[in-house]
mmCIF file of C-alpha atoms in Angstrom:
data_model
loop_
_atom_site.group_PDB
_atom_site.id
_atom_site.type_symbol
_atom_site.label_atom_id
_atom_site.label_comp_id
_atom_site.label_asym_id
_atom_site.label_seq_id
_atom_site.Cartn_x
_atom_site.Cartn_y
_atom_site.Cartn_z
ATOM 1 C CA UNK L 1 35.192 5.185 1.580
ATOM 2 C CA UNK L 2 34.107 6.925 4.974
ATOM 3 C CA UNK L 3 33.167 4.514 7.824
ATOM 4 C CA UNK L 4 30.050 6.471 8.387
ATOM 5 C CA UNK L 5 28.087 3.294 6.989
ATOM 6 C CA UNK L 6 29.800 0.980 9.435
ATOM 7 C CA UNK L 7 28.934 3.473 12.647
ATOM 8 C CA UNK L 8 25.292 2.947 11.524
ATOM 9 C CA UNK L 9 25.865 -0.647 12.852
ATOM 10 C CA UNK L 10 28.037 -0.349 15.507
ATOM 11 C CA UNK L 11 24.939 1.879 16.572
ATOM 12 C CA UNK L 12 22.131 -1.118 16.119
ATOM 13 C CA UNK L 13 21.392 -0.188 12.798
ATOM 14 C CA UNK L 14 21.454 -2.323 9.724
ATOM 15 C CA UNK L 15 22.123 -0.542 6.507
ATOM 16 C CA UNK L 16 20.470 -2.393 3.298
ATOM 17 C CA UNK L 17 20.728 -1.296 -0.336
ATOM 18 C CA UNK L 18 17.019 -0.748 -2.322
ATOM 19 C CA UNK L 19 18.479 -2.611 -5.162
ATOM 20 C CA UNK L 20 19.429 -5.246 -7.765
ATOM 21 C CA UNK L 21 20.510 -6.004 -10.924
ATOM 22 C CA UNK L 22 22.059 -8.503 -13.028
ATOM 23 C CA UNK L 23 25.286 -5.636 -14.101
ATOM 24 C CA UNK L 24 25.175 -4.988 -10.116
ATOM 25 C CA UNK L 25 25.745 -8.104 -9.178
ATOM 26 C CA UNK L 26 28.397 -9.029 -11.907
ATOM 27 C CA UNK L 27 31.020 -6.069 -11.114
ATOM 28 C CA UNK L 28 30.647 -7.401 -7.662
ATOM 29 C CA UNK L 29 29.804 -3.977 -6.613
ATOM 30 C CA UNK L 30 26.981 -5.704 -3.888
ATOM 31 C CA UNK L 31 30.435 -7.814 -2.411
ATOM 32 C CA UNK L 32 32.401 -4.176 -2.572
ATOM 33 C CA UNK L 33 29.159 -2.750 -0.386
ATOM 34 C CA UNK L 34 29.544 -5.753 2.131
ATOM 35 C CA UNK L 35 33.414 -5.731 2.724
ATOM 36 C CA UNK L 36 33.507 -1.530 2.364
ATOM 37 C CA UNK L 37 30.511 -0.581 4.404
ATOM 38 C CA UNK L 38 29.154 -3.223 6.511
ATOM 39 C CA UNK L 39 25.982 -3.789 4.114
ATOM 40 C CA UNK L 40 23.808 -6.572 5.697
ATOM 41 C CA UNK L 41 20.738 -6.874 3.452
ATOM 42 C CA UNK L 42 19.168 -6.128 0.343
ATOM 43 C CA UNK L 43 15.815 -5.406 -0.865
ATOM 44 C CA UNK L 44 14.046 -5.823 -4.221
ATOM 45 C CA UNK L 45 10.813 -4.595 -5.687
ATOM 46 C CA UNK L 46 8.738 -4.849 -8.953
ATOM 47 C CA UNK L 47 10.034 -1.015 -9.669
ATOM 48 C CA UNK L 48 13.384 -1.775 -9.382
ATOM 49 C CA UNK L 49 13.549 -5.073 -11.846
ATOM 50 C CA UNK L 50 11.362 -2.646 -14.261
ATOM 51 C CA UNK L 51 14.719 -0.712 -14.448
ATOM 52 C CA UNK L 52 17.118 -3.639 -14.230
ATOM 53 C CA UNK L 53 15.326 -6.196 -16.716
ATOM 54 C CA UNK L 54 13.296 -3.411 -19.017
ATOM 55 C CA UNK L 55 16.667 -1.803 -20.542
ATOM 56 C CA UNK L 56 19.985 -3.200 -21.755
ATOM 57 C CA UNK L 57 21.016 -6.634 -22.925
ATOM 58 C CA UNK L 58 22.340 -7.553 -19.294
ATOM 59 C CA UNK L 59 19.452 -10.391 -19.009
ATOM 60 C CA UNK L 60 19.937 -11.488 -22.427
ATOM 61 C CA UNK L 61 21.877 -14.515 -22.343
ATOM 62 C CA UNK L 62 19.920 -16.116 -19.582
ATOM 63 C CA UNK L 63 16.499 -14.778 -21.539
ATOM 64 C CA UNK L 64 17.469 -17.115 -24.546
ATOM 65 C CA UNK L 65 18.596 -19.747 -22.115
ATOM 66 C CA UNK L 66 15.346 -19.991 -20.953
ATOM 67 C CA UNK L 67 13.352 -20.145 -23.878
ATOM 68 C CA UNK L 68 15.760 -23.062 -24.937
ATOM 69 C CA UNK L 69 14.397 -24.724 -22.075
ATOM 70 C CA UNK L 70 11.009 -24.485 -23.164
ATOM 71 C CA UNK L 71 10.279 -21.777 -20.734
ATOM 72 C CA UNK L 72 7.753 -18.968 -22.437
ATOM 73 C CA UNK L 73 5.186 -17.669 -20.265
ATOM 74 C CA UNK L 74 6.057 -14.358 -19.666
ATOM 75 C CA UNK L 75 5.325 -14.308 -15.540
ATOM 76 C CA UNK L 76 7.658 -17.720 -15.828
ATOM 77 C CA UNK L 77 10.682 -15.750 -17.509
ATOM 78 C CA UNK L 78 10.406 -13.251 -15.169
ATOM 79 C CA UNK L 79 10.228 -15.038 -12.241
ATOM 80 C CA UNK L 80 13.150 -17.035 -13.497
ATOM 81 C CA UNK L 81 15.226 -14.177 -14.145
ATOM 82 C CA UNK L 82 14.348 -12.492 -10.892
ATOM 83 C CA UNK L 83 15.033 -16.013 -8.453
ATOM 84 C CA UNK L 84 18.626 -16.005 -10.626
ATOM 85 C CA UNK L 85 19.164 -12.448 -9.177
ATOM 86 C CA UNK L 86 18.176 -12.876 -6.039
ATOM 87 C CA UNK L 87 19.984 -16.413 -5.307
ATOM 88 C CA UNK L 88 23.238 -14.336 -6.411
ATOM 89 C CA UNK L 89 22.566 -11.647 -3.771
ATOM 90 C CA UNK L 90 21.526 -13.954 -1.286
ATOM 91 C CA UNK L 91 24.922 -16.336 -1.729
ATOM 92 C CA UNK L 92 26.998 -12.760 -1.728
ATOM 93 C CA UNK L 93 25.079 -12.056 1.808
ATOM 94 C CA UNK L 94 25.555 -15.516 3.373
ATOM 95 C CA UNK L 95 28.607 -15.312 4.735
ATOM 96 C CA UNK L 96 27.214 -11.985 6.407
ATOM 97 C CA UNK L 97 23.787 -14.293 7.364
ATOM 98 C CA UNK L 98 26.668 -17.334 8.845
ATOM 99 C CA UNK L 99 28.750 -14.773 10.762
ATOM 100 C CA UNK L 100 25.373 -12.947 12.401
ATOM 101 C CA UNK L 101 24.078 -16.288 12.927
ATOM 102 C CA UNK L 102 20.943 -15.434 11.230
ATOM 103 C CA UNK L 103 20.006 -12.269 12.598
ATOM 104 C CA UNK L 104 20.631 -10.390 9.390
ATOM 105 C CA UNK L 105 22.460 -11.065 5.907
ATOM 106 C CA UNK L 106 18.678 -11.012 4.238
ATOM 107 C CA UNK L 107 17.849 -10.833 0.734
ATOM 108 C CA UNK L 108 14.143 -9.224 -0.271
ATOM 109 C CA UNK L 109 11.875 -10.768 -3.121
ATOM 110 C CA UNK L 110 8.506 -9.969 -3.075
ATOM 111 C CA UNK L 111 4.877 -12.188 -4.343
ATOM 112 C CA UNK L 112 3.208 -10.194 -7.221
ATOM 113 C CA UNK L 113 1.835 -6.840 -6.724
ATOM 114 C CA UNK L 114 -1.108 -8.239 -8.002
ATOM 115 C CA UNK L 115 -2.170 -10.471 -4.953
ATOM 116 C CA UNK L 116 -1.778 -7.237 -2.799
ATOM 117 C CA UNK L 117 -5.381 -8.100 -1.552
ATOM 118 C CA UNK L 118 -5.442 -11.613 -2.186
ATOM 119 C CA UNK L 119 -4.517 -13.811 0.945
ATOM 120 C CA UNK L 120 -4.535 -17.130 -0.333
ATOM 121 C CA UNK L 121 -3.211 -16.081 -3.959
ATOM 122 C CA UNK L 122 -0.294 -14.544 -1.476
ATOM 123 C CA UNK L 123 0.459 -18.202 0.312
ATOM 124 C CA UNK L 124 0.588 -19.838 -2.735
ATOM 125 C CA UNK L 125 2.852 -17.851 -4.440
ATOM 126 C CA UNK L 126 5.276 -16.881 -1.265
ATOM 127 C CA UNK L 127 5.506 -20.661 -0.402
ATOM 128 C CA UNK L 128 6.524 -21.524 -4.491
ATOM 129 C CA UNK L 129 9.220 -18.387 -4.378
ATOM 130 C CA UNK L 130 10.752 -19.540 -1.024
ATOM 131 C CA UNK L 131 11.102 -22.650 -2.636
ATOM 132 C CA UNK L 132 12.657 -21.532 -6.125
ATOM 133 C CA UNK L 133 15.054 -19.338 -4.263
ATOM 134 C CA UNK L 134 15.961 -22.137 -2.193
ATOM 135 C CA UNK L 135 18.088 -19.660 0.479
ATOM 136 C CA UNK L 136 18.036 -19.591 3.800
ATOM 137 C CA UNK L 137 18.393 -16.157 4.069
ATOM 138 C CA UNK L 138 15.559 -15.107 1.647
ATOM 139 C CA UNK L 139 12.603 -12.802 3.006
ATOM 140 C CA UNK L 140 9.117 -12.783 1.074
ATOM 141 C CA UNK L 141 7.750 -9.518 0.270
ATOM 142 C CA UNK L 142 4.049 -9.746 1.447
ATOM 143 C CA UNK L 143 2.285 -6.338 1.800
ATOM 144 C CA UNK L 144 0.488 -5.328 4.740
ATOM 145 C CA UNK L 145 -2.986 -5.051 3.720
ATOM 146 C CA UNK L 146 -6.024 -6.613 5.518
ATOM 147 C CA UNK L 147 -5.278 -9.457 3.012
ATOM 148 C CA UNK L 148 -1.630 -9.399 3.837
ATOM 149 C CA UNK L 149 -1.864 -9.875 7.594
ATOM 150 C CA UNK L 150 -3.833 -13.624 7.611
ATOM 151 C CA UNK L 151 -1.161 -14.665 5.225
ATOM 152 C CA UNK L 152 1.740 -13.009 7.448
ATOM 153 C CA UNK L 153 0.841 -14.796 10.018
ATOM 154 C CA UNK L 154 0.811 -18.416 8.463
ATOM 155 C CA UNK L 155 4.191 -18.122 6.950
ATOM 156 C CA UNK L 156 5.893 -17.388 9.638
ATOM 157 C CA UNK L 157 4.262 -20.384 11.322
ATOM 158 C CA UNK L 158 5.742 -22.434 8.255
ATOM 159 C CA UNK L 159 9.022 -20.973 9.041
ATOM 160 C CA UNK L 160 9.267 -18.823 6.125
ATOM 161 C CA UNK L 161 11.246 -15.420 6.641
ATOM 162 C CA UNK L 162 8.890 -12.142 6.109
ATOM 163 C CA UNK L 163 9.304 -8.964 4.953
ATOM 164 C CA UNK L 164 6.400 -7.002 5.534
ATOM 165 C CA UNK L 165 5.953 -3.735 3.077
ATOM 166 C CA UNK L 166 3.898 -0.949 2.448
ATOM 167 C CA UNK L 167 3.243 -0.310 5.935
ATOM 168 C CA UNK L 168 2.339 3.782 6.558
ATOM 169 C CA UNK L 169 0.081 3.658 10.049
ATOM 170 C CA UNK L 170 0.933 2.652 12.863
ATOM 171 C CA UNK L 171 -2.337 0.896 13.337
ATOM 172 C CA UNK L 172 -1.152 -1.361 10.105
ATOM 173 C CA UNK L 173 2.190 -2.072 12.080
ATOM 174 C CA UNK L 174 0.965 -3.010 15.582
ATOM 175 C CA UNK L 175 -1.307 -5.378 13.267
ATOM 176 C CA UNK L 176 1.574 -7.069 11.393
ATOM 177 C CA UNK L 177 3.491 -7.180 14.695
ATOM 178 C CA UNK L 178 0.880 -9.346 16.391
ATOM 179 C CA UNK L 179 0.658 -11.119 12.823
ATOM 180 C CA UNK L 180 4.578 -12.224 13.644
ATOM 181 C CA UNK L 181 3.760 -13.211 17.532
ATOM 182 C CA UNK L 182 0.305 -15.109 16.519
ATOM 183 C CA UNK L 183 2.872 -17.264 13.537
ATOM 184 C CA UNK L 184 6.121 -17.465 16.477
ATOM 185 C CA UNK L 185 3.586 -18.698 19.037
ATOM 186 C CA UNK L 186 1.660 -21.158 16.846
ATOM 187 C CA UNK L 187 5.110 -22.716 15.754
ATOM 188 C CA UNK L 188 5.996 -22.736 19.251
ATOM 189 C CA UNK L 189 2.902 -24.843 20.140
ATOM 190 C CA UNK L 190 3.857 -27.103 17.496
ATOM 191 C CA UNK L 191 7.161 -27.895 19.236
ATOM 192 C CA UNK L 192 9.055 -26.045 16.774
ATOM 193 C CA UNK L 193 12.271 -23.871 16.258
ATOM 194 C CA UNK L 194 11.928 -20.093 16.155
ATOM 195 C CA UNK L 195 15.387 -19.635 16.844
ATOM 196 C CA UNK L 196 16.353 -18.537 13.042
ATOM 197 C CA UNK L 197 13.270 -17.093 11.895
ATOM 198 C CA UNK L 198 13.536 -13.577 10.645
ATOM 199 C CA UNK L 199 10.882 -10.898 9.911
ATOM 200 C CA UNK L 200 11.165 -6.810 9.579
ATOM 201 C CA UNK L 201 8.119 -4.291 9.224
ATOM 202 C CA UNK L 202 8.731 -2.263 6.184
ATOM 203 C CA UNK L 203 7.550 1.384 7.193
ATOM 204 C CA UNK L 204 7.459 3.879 5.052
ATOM 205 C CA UNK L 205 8.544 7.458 5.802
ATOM 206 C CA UNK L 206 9.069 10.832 2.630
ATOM 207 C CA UNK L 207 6.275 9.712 1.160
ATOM 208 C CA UNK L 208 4.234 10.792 3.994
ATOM 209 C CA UNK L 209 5.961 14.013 4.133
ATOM 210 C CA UNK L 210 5.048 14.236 0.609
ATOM 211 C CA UNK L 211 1.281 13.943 1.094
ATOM 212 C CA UNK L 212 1.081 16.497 4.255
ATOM 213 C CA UNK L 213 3.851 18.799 2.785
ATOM 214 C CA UNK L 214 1.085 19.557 -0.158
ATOM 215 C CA UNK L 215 -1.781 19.807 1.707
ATOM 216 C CA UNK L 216 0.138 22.297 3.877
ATOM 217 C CA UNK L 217 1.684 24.348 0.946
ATOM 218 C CA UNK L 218 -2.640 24.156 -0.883
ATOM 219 C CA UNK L 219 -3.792 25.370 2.531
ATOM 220 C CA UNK L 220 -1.002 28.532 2.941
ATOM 221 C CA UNK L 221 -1.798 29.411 -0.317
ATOM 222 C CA UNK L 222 -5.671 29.172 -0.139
ATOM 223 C CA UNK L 223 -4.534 31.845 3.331
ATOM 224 C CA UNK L 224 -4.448 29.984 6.642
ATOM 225 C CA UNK L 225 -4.747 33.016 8.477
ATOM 226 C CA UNK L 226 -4.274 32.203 12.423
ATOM 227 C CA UNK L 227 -3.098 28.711 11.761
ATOM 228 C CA UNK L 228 -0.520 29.670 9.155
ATOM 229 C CA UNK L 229 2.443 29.283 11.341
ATOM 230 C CA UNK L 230 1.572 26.075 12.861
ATOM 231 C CA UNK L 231 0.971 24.819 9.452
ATOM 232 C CA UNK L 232 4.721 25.785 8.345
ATOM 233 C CA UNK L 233 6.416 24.250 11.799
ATOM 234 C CA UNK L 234 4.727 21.179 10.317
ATOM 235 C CA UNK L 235 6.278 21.130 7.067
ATOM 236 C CA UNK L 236 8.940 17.680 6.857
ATOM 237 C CA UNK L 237 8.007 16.621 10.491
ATOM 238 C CA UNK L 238 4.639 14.801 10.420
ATOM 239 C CA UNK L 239 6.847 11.307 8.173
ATOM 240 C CA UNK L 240 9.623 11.289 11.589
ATOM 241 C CA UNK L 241 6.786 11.818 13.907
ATOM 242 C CA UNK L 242 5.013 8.950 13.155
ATOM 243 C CA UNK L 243 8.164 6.997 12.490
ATOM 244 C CA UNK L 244 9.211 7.845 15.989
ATOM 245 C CA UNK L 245 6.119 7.029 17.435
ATOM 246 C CA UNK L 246 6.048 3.411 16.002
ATOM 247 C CA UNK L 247 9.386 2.818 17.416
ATOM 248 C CA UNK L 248 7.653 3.576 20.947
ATOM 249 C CA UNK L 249 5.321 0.869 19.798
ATOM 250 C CA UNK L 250 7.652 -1.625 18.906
ATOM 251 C CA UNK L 251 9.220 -0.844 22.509
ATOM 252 C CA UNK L 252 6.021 -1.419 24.589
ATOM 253 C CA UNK L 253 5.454 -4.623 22.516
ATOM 254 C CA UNK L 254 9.212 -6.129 23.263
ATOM 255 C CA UNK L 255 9.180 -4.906 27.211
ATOM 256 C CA UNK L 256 5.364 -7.378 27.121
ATOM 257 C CA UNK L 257 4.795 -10.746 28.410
ATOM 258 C CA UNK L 258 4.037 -12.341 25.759
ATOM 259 C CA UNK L 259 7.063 -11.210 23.557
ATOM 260 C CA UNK L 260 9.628 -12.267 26.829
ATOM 261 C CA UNK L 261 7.868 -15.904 26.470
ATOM 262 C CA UNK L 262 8.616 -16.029 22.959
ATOM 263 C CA UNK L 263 12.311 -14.575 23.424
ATOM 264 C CA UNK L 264 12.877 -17.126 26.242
ATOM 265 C CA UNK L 265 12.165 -19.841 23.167
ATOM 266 C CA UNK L 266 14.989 -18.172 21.224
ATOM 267 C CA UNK L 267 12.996 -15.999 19.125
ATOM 268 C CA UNK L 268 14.107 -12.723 17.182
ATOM 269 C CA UNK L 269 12.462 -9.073 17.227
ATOM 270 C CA UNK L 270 10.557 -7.784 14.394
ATOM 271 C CA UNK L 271 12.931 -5.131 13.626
ATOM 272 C CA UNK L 272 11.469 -2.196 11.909
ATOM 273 C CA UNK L 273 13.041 -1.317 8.555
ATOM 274 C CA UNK L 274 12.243 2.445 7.586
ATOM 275 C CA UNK L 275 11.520 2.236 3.866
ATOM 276 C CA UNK L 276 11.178 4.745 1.314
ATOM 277 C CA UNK L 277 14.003 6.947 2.656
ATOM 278 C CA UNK L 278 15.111 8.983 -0.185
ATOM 279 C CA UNK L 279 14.321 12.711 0.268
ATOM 280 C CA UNK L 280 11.737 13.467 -2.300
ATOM 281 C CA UNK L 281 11.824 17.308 -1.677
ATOM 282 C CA UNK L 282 15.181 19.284 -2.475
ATOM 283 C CA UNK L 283 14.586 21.811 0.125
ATOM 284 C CA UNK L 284 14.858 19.221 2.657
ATOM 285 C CA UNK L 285 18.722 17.700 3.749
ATOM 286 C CA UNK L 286 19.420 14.760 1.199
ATOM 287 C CA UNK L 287 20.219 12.052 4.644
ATOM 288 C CA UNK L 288 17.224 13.781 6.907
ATOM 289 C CA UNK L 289 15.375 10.039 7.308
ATOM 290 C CA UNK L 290 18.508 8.412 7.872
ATOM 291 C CA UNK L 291 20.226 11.053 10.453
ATOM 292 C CA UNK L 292 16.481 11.012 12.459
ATOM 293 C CA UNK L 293 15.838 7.394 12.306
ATOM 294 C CA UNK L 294 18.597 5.703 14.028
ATOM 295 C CA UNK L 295 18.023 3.227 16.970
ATOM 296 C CA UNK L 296 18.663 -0.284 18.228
ATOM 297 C CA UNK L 297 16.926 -3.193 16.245
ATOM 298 C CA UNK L 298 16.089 -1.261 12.979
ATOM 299 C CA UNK L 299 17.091 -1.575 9.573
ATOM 300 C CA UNK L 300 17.343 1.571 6.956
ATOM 301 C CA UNK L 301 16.831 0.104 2.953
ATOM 302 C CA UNK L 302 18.179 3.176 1.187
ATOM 303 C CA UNK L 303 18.191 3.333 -2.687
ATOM 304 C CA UNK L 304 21.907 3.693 -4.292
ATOM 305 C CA UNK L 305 21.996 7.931 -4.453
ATOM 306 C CA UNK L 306 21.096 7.868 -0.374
ATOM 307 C CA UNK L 307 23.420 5.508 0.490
ATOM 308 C CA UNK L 308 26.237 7.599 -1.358
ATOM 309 C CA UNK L 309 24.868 10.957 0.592
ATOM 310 C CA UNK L 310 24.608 8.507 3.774
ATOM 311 C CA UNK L 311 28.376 7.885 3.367
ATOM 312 C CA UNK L 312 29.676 10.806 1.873
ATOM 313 C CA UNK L 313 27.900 13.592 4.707
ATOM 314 C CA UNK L 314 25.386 11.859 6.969
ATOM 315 C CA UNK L 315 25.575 12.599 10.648
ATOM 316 C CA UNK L 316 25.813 9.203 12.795
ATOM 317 C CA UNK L 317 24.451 9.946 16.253
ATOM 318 C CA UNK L 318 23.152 7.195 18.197
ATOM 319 C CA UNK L 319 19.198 6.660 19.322
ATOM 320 C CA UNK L 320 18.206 9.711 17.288
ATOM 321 C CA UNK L 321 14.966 7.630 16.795
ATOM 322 C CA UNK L 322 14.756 8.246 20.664
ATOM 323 C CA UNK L 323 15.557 11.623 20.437
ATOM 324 C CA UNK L 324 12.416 14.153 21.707
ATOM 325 C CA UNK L 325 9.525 11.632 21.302
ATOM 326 C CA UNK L 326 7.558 14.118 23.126
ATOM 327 C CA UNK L 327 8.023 16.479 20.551
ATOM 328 C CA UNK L 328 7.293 13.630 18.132
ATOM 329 C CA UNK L 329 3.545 13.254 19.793
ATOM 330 C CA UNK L 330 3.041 17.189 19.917
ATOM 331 C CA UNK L 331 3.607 17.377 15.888
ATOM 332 C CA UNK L 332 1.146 14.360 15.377
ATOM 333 C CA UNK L 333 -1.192 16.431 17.799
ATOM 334 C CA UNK L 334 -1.172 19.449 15.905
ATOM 335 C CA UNK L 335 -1.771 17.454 12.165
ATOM 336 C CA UNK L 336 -4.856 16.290 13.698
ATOM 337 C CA UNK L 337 -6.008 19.839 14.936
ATOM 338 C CA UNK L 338 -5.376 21.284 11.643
ATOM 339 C CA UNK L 339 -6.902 18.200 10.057
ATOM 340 C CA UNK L 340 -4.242 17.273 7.550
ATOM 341 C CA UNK L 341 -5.660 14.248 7.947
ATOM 342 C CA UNK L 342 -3.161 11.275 8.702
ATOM 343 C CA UNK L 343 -4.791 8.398 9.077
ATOM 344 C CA UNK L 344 -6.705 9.072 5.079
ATOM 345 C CA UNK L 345 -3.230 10.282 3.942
ATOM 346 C CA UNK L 346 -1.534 6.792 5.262
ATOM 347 C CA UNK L 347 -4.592 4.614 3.818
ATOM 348 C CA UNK L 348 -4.212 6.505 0.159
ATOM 349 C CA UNK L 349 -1.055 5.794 0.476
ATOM 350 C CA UNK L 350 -1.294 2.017 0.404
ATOM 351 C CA UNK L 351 -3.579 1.698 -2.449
ATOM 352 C CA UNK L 352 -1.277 4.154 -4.178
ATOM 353 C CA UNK L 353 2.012 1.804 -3.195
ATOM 354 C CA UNK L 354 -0.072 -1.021 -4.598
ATOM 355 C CA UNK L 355 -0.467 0.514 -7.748
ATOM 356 C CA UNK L 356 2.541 2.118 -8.382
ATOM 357 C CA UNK L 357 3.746 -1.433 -7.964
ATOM 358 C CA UNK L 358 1.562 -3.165 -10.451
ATOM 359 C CA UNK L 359 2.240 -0.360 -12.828
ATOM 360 C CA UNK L 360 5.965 -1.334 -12.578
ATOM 361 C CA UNK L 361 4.907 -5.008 -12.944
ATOM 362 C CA UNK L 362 2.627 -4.373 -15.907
ATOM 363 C CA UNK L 363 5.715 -2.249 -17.894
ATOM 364 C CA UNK L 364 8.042 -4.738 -16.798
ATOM 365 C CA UNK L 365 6.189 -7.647 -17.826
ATOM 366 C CA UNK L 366 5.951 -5.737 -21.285
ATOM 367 C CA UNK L 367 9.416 -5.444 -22.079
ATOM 368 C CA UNK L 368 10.151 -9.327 -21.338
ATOM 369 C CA UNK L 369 7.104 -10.277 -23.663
ATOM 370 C CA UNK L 370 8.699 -7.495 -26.455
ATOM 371 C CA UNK L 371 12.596 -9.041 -25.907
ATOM 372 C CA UNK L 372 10.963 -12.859 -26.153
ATOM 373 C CA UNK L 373 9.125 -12.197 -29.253
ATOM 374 C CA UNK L 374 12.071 -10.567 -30.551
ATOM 375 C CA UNK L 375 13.597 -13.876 -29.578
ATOM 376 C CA UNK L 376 11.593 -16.182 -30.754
ATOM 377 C CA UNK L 377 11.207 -14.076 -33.999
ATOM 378 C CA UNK L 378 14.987 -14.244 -34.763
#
């Protein structure tokens, strides 16, 4: 394997895999990831134990296991098949979590899709999860919705490590960020630690590009006249743009006050973890939101088939997320004069996340109810 993984790190940049399984996990091919490539984290979601759980007879054993015990409730086998997985990834990553001293070596498990908007239904379930799981180096999944936020906030006051997800705008960041300094700061009043407390902003990037990219391609063919070649100069920018542009956020916010008071109690950055980073469009380079998005204090989740282009051809340049942010601001500039419409593309985009996530959860949920009746049947 190429070392091209490994100079992500040495360059401030953790490298987690967007995915899990059960047949993962058991060819040790998450320990291969660790030892080969410098791997520090992994992240889970209700699409990606749709694919792991829905197909194959890897969960099969522990399935009828289960309903030995007396356990079947579908939501209960799942969640019991899921915390399994994830306590495996997590005691893979620990010696990472040990040797960084907690500042990475995180596994990712997130609270139903369907208490996206549902801030006490959120608590509840995060604080039961963190418990199940039982690992110190565990995040909670908890969306960053106007419900999200409150419940944000709280957990990390209980001390319980957040991953926040779904996050598009950078209005919805700078939100979750003070979510993270409100929790640190009310634990610190309460005399205590923040010194091992661990949270990331989940921010997601092609998907933007998605969005704009078709209202740019409807608007050139509907005949843009003047505007037609600031419309194409556009085309895969607007997603790095904004990504670029948080990253200035998260800057101001760390070179603050009130974040060196916090530090000066032994408290860790939010890093911001660029999410949904494999290139949806063909025409685009298959490692372009990897290459662009590297920097000090971020995180890059990349599903399996980007991590392979990653290590096979990326280009490892340090600070690229630095790299002509006044070029960054001049794209977001010209969106907004052509109104493509950002701010409604990143808010569609959260209710869309939402449901594409619930839609995973319903057909997953499915095919556990369909292998426990066969079950229970036979």
């Amino acid at each position: 394997m190429s070392d091209r993984l490994k100079q992500l790190g040495n360059a401030g940049q953790a490298v987690w895999l967007d995915f899990v399984s059960r047949d993962f996990l058991n060819r040790k091919e998450l320990q291969e990831l660790v030892t080969a490539d410098g791997l520090t984290g992994v992240t889970s979601n209700p699409s990606i134990f749709e694919k792991a759980m829905g197909y194959g007879s890897d969960y099969d054993g522990s399935l009828r296991r289960l309903l030995a015990e007396g356990h079947t409730e579908t939501v209960d086998l799942y969640e019991h098949l899921a915390v399994e997985d994830i306590r495996n990834a997590c005691d893979v990553l620990r010696p990472v979590y040990d040797r960084l001293d907690a500042r990475d070596g995180y596994v990712s498990l997130e609270v139903s899709p369907y208490l996206a908007f549902d801030t006490e239904g959120s608590l509840a379930e995060a604080r039961r999860l963190w418990a199940m799981v039982d690992r110190p180096n565990l995040m909670i999944k908890i969306p960053g919705t106007d419900a999200g936020t409150p419940a944000i906030r709280q957990l990390i006051a209980e001390g319980i490590n957040v991953n926040i997800t779904l996050l598009f705008s950078r209005q919805a960041y700078l939100a979750v960020a003070e979510a993270y300094l409100a929790g640190l700061e009310q634990r610190v009043k309460a005399g205590q630690d923040v010194s091992r407390l661990a949270s990331v902003a989940s921010f997601f990037v092609s998907r933007i590009d998605s969005k704009i990219d078709a209202k740019i391609e409807a608007r050139l063919k509907a005949g843009a006249g003047a505007d037609e070649a600031a419309l194409r100069g556009l085309l895969g920018k607007v997603a790095i743009a904004n990504a670029k542009l948080a990253y200035q956020d998260y800057e101001q916010l760390i070179a603050g006050a009130r974040w060196k008071a916090l530090a000066a109690k032994g408290a860790r950055v939010q890093r911001l973890l660029w999410a949904s980073t494999g290139t949806k469009n063909p025409a685009y380079p298959d490692t372009l939101y990897v290459d662009t998005l590297i920097g000090r204090d971020t995180v890059n989740t990349m599903p399996p088939k980007t991590m392979d282009a990653a290590r096979d051809h990326g280009t490892v340049k340090p600070d690229t997320i630095r790299d002509d942010v006044e070029g960054a601001r001049t794209v977001l500039s010209e969106a907004q004069r052509l109104n493509l419409d950002l701010d409604g593309v990143t808010t569609e985009l959260v209710t869309e996340g939402a449901k594409q996530f619930t839609d995973a959860a319903d057909m997953l949920l499915s095919a556990v109810s369909k292998k426990r009746d066969a079950f229970l049947a036979g």
